[in-house]
Structure formats: structure tokens, C-alpha cells
Coordinates of N, CA and C in Angstrom, one line a residue:
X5 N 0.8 -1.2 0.0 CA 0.0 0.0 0.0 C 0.9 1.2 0.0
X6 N 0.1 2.0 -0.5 CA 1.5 3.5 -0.5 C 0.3 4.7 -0.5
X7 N 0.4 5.9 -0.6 CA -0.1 6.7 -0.2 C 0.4 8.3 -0.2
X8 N -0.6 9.1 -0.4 CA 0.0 10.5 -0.7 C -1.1 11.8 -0.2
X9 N -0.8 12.7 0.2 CA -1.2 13.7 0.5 C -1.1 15.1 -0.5
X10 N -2.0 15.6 -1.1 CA -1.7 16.7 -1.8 C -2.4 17.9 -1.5
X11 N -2.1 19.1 -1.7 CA -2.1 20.5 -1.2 C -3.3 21.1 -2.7
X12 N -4.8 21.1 -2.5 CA -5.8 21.4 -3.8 C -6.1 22.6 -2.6
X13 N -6.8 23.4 -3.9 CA -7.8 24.5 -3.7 C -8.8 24.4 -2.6
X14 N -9.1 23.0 -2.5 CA -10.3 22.7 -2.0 C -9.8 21.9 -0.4
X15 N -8.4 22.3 -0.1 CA -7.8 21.2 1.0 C -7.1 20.5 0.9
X16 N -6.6 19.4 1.7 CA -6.0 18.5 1.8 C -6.5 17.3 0.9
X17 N -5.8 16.8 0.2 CA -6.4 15.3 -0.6 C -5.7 14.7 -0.4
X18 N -5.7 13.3 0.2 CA -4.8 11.8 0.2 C -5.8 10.8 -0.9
X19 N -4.6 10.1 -1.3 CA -5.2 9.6 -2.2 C -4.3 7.9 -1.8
X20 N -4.8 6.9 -1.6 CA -4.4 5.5 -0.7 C -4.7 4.3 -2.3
X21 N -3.2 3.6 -2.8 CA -3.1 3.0 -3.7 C -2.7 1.4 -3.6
X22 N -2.8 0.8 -3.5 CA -2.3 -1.0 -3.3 C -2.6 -1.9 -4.5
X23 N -1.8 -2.9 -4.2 CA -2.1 -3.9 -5.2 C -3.4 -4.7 -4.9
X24 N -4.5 -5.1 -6.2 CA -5.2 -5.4 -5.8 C -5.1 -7.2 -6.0
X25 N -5.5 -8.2 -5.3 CA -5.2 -9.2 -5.7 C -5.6 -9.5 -7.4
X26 N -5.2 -10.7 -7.3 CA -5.8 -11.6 -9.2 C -7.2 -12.0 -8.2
X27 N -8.3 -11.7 -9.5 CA -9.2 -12.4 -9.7 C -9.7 -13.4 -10.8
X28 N -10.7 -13.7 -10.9 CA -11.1 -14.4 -11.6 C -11.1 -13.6 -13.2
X29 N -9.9 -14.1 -13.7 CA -9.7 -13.7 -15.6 C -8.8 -12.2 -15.4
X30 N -8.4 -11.6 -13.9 CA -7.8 -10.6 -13.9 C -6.3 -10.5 -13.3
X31 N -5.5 -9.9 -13.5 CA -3.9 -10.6 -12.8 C -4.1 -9.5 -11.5
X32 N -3.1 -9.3 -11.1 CA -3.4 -8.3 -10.0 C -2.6 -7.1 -10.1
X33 N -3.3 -6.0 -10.0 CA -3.1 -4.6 -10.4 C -2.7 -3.5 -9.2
X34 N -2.0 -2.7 -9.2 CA -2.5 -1.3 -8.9 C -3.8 -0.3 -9.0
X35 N -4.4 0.2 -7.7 CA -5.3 0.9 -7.8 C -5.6 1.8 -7.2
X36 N -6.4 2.8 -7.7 CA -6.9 3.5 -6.2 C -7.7 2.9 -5.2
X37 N -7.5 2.5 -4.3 CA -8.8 2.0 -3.0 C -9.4 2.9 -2.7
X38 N -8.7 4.2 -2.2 CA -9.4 5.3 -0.8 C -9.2 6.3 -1.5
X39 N -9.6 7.3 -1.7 CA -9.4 9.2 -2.1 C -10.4 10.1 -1.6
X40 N -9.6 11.1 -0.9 CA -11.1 12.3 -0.2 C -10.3 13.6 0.1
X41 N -11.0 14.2 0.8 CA -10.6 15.5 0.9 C -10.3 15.7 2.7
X42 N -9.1 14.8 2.7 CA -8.5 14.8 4.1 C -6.9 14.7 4.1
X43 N -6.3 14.9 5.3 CA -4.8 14.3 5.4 C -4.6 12.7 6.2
X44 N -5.9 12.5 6.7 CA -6.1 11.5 7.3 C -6.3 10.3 6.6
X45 N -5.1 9.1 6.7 CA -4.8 8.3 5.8 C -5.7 7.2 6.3
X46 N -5.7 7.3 7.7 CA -5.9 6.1 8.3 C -7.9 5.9 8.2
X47 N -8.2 7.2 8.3 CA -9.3 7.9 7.7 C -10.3 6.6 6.6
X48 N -9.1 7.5 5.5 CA -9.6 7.0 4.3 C -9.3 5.2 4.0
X49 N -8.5 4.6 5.0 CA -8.4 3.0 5.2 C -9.9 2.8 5.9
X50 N -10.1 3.2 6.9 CA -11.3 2.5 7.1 C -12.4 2.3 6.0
X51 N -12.4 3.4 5.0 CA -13.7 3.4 4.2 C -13.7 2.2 3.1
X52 N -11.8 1.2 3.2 CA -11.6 0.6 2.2 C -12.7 -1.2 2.4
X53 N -13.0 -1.5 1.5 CA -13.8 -3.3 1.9 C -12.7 -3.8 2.3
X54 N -13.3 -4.6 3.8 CA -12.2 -5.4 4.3 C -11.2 -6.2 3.6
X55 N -11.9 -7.1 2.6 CA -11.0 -7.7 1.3 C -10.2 -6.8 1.0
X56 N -9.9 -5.6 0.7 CA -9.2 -5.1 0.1 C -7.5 -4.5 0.9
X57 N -8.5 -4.3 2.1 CA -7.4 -3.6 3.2 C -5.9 -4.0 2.9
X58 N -4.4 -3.4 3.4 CA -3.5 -4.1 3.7 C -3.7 -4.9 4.6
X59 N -2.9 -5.9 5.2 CA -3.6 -7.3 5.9 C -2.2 -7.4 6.9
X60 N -0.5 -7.2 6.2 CA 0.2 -6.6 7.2 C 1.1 -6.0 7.2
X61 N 1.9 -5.8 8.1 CA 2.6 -4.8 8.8 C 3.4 -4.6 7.6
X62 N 4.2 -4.8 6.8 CA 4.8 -4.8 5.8 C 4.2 -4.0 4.4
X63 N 3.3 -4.7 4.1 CA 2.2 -3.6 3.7 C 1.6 -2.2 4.1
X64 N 1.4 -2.0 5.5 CA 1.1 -1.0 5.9 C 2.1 0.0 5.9
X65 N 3.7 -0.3 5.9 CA 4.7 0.3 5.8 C 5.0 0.5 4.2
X66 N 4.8 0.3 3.7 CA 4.9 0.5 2.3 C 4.5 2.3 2.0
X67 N 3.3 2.6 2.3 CA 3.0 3.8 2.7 C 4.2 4.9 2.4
X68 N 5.2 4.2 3.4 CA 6.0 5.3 3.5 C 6.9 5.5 2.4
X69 N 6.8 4.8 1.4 CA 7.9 4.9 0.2 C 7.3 5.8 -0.6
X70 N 8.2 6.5 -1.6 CA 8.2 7.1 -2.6 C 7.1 7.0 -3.2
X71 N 5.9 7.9 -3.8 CA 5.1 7.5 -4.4 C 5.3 7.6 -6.2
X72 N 5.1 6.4 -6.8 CA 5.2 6.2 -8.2 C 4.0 5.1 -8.7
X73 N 4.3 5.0 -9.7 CA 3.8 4.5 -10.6 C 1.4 4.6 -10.5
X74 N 0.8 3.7 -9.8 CA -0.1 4.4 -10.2 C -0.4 5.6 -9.3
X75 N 0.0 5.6 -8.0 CA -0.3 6.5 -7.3 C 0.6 7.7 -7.4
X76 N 1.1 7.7 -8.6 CA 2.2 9.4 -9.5 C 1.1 9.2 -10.0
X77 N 0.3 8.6 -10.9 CA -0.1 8.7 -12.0 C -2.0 9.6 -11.4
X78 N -2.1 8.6 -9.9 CA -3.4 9.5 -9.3 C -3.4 10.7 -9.4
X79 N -1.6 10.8 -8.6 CA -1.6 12.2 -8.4 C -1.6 13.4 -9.3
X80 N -0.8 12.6 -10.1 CA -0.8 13.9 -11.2 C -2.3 14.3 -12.0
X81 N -3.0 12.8 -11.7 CA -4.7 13.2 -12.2 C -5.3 14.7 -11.3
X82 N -5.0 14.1 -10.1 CA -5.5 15.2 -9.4 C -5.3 16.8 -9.7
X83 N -3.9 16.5 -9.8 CA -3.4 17.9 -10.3 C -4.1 18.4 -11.9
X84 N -4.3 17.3 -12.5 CA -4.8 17.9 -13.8 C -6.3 18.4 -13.5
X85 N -6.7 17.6 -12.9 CA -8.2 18.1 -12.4 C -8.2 19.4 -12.1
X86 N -7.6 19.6 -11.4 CA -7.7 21.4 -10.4 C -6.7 21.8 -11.7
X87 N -6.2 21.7 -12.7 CA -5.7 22.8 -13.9 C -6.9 22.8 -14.7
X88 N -8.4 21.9 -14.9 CA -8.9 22.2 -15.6 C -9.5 20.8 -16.7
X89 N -8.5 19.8 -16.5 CA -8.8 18.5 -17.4 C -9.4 17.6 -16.1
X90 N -11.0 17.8 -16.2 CA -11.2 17.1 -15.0 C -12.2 15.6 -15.8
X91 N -11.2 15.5 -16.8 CA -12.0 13.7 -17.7 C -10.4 12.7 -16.1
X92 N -9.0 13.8 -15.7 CA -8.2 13.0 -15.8 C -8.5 11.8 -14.4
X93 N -9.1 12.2 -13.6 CA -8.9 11.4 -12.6 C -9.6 9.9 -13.1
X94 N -10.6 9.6 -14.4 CA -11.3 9.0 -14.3 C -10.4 8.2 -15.5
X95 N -9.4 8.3 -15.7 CA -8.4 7.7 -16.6 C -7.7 6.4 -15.6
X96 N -7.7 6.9 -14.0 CA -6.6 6.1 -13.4 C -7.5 4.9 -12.7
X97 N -7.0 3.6 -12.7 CA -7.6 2.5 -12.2 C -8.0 2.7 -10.4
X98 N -9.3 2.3 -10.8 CA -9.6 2.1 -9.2 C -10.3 1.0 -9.0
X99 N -10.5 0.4 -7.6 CA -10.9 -0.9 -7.4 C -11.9 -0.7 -5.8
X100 N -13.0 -1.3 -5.8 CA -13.8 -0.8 -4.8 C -14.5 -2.2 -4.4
X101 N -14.9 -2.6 -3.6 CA -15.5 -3.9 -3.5 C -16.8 -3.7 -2.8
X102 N -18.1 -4.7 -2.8 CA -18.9 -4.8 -2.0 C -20.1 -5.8 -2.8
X103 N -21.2 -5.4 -2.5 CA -22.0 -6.5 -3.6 C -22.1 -6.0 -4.8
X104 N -22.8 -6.7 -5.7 CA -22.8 -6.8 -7.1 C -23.6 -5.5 -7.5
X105 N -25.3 -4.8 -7.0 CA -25.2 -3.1 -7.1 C -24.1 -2.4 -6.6
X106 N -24.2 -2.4 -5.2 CA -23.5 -1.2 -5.3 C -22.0 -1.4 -6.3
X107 N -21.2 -2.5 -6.5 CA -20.1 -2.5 -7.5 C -20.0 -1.6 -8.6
X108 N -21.3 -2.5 -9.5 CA -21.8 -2.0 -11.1 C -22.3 -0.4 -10.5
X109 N -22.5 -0.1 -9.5 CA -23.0 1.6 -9.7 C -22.1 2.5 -9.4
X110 N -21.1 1.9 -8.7 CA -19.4 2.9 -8.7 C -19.6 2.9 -10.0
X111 N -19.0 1.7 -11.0 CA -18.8 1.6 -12.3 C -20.0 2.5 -13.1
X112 N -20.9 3.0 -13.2 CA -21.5 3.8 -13.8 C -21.5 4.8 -13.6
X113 N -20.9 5.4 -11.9 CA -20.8 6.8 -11.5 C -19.3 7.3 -12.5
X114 N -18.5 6.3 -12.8 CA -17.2 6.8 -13.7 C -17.4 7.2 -15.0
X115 N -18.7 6.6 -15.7 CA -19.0 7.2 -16.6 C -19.9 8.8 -16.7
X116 N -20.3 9.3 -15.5 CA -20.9 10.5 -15.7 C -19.9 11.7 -15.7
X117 N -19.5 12.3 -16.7 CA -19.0 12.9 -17.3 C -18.5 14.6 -16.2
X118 N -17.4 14.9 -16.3 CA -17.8 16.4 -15.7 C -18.4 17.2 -15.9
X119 N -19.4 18.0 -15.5 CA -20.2 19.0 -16.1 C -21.3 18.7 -16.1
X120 N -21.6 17.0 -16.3 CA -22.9 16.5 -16.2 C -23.4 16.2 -14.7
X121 N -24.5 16.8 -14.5 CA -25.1 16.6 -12.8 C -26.3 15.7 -13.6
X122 N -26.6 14.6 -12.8 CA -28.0 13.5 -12.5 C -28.3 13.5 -11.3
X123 N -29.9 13.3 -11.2 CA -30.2 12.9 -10.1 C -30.0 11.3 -9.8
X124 N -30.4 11.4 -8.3 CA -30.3 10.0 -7.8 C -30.8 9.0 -8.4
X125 N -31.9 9.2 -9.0 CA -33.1 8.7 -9.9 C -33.0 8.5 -11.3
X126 N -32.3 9.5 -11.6 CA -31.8 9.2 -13.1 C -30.5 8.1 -12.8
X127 N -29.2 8.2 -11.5 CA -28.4 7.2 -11.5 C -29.0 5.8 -11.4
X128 N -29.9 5.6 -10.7 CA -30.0 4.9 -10.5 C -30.8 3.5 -11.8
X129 N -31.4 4.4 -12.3 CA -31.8 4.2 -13.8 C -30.5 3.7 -14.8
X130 N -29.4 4.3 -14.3 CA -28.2 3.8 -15.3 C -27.8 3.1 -14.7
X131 N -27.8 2.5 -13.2 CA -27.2 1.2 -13.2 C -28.0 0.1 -13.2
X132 N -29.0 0.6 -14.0 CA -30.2 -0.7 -14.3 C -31.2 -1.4 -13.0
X133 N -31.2 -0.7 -11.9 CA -32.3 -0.7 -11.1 C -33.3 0.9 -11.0
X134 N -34.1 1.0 -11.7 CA -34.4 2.6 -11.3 C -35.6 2.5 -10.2
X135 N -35.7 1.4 -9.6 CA -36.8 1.6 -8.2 C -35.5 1.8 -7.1
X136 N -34.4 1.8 -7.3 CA -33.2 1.4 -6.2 C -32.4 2.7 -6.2
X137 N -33.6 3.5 -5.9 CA -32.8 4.8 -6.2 C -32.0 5.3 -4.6
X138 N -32.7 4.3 -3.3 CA -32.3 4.6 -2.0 C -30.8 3.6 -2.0
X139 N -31.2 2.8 -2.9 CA -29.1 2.2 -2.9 C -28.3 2.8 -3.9
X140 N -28.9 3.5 -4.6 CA -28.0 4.3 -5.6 C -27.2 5.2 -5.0
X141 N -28.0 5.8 -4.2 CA -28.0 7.1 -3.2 C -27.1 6.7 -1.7
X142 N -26.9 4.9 -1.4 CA -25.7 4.5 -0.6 C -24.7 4.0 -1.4
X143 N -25.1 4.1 -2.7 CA -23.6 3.9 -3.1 C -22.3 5.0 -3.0
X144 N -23.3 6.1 -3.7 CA -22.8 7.7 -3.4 C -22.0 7.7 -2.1
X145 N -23.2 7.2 -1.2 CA -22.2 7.4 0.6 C -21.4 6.6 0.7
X146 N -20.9 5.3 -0.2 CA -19.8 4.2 0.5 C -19.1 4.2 -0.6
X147 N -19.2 5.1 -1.6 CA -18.0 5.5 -2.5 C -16.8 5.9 -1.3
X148 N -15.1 5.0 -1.5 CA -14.5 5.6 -0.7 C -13.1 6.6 -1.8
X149 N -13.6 6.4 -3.6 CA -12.4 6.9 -3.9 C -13.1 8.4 -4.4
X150 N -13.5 9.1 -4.0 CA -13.6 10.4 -4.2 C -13.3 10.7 -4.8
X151 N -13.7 11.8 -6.0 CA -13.4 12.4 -7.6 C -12.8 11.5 -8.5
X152 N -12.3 10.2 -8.0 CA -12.2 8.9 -9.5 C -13.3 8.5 -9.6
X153 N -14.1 8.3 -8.6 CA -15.7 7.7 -8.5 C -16.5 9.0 -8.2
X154 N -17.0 9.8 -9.1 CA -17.7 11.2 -9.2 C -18.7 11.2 -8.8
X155 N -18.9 10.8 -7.3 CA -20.4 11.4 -6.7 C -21.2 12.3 -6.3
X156 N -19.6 13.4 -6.4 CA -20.4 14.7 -6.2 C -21.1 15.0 -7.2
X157 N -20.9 14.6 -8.4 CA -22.2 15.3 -9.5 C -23.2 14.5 -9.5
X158 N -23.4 13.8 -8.2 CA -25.2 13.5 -8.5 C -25.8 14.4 -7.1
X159 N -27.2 14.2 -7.6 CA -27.8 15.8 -7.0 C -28.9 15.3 -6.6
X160 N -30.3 15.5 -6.1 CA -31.5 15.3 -5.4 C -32.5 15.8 -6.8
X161 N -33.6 15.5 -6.6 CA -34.3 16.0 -7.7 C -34.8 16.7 -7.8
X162 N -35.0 17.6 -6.5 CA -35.4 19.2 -7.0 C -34.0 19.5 -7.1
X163 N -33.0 18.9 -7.4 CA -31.9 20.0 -7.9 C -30.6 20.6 -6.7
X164 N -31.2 20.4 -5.4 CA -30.2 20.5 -4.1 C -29.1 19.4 -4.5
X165 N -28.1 19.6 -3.6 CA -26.9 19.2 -3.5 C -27.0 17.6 -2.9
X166 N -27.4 17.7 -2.0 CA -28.0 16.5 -1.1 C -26.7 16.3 -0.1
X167 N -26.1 15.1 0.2 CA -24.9 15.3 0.6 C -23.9 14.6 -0.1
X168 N -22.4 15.1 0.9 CA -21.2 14.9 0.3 C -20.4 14.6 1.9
X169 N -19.6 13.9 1.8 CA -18.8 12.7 2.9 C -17.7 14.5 3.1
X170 N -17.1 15.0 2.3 CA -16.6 15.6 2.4 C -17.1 17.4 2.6
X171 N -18.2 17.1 2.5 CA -18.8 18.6 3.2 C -19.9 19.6 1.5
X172 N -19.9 20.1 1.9 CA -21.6 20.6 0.6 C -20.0 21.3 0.0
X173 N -19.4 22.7 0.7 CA -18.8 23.5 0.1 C -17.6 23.1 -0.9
X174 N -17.5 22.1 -0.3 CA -16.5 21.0 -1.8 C -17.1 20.6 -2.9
X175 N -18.1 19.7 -2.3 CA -19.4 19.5 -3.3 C -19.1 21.1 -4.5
X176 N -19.9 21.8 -4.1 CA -20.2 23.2 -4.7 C -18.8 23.4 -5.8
X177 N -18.1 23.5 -4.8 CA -16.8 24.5 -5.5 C -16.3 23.0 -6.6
X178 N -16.7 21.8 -6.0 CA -16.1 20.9 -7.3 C -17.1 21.6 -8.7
X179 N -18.4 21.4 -8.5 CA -19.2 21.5 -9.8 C -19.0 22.8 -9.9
X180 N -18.9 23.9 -9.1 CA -18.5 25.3 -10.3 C -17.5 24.9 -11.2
X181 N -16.2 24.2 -10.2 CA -15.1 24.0 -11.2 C -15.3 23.5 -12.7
X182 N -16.3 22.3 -12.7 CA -16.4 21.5 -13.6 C -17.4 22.3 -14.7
X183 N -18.4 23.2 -14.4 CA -18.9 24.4 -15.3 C -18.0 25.3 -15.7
X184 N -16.9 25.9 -15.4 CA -16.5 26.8 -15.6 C -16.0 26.8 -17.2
X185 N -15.3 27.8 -17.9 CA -14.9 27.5 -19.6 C -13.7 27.4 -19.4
X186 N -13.5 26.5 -20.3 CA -11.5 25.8 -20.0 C -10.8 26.9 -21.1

């Protein structure tokens, strides 16, 4: 596991990277697990699925090495985000676990575009349950990689903000960002 802390507009952002095991037809990768709008690493570990966690002590020291490969590659997403290319965070591999909705509805929150706000109700519709708009709406909350998995741009259906793990005014200042003209 390794790990980084970066200095945005919007705060502190750590962004928590590990190998993910092989699965079934997949070898085992680099990913993002955890990303938010804290310095608190240990923070953004709890939000990871237990399967996923580091498991030990050797792992959990890893942390402190140099960060390269995907987690340079997070970071510099992040960085490209706050210059304006906010497609980049959704370039970098991330890995999230739990049941089979909430999974597939991380995976559809990566395709909503920046600039594009949906409601709960409309996401929920694209991950192919649209009565399951109250688990659409906990996937949003047990999202733990923040702006790779874009839940701030889903919204309530009169159009409010609804919430955000990381506070409304992030929320806000992410979607101006993402309106603004590049």
C-alpha cells in the first residue's frame, strides 16, 4: 500500500493506492482504494472493503515509500483536475468492493461525465435498477475513492446538493469548477 497527500484549492487530498489481488480472468493490479478530501490516511483506510485492506505490517509500511507508478499517476490526475482536465482522474484504475449493485453503480458513476449533474433517480436508472434509487443514493455514501468515482455530481431531484462525505462546500466548489470554460 502507499499513499500521498496533496495540497488542492479545495484542502488536503490523500489519495491510498495498493495492489489489488488476481481475480477471476484478472492478474493483479494497482489501484486506487481510498481518495477524499483529508490528510487523514488512516481515515480513508477504514472506508476501504475489508478484502481489500493491507492485511500486514509490511504492507502497511509500504506507505511510506516514494510514491510512483499508479499512485504518481493518481496524483498527477488530481493535479490535472484542479488545472482544468477534470476527464483526468477517471483515466486512473480504481478498485472498490462490495455486492454486485453497489459495484456495477461505482462503475457507472465513472462514466458521468464532468459538467454532467444527475439525479439519484436518473443514476439509479443507469445502473439498471431505477426503483433502487435509496441504494444508488448509498452507493454515493460508501463511495471511498472520491473524484475517481464522481459522486459529487449526482444531485437530489429538485436540484439540491443533497450530501457529500466531504462537506456541501466542496461539493459546490467541485461542480463550479467542472462548469466553468476551460
Amino acid at each position: 500500500m502507499n499513499a500521498t497527500t496533496l495540497t488542492t484549492p479545495d484542502g488536503p487530498f490523500s489519495i491510498v493506492v495498493s495492489t489489488v489481488p488476481e481475480t477471476a480472468g484478472s492478474p493483479a493490479k494497482d489501484a486506487v482504494l481510498a481518495a477524499g478530501w483529508t490528510a487523514d490516511v488512516d481515515a480513508l483506510l477504514a472506508l476501504v472493503h475489508p478484502t481489500l485492506r493491507p492485511t500486514t505490517e509490511a504492507e502497511m509500511l509500504d506507505r511510506l515509500s516514494t510514491p510512483d507508478g499508479v499512485l504518481a499517476e493518481a496524483a498527477d490526475a488530481v493535479r490535472a483536475y484542479y488545472d482544468g482536465d477534470h476527464g483526468a482522474p477517471g483515466r486512473v484504475p480504481v478498485r472498490q468492493a462490495s455486492g454486485p449493485f453497489r459495484t456495477h453503480a461505482w462503475d457507472v458513476l465513472r462514466d458521468v461525465k464532468a459538467g454532467e449533474r444527475i439525479t439519484y433517480s436518473e443514476y439509479a436508472v443507469r445502473a439498471g435498477r431505477p426503483a433502487a434509487v435509496r441504494a444508488a443514493a448509498g452507493a454515493c455514501a460508501m463511495n471511498a475513492a472520491a473524484l475517481f468515482v464522481p459522486c459529487h455530481r449526482i444531485l437530489r431531484m429538485d436540484g439540491s446538493l443533497g450530501g457529500f462525505r466531504y462537506g456541501l462546500p466542496i461539493k459546490e466548489s467541485l461542480l463550479a469548477r467542472e462548469t466553468l470554460p476551460r
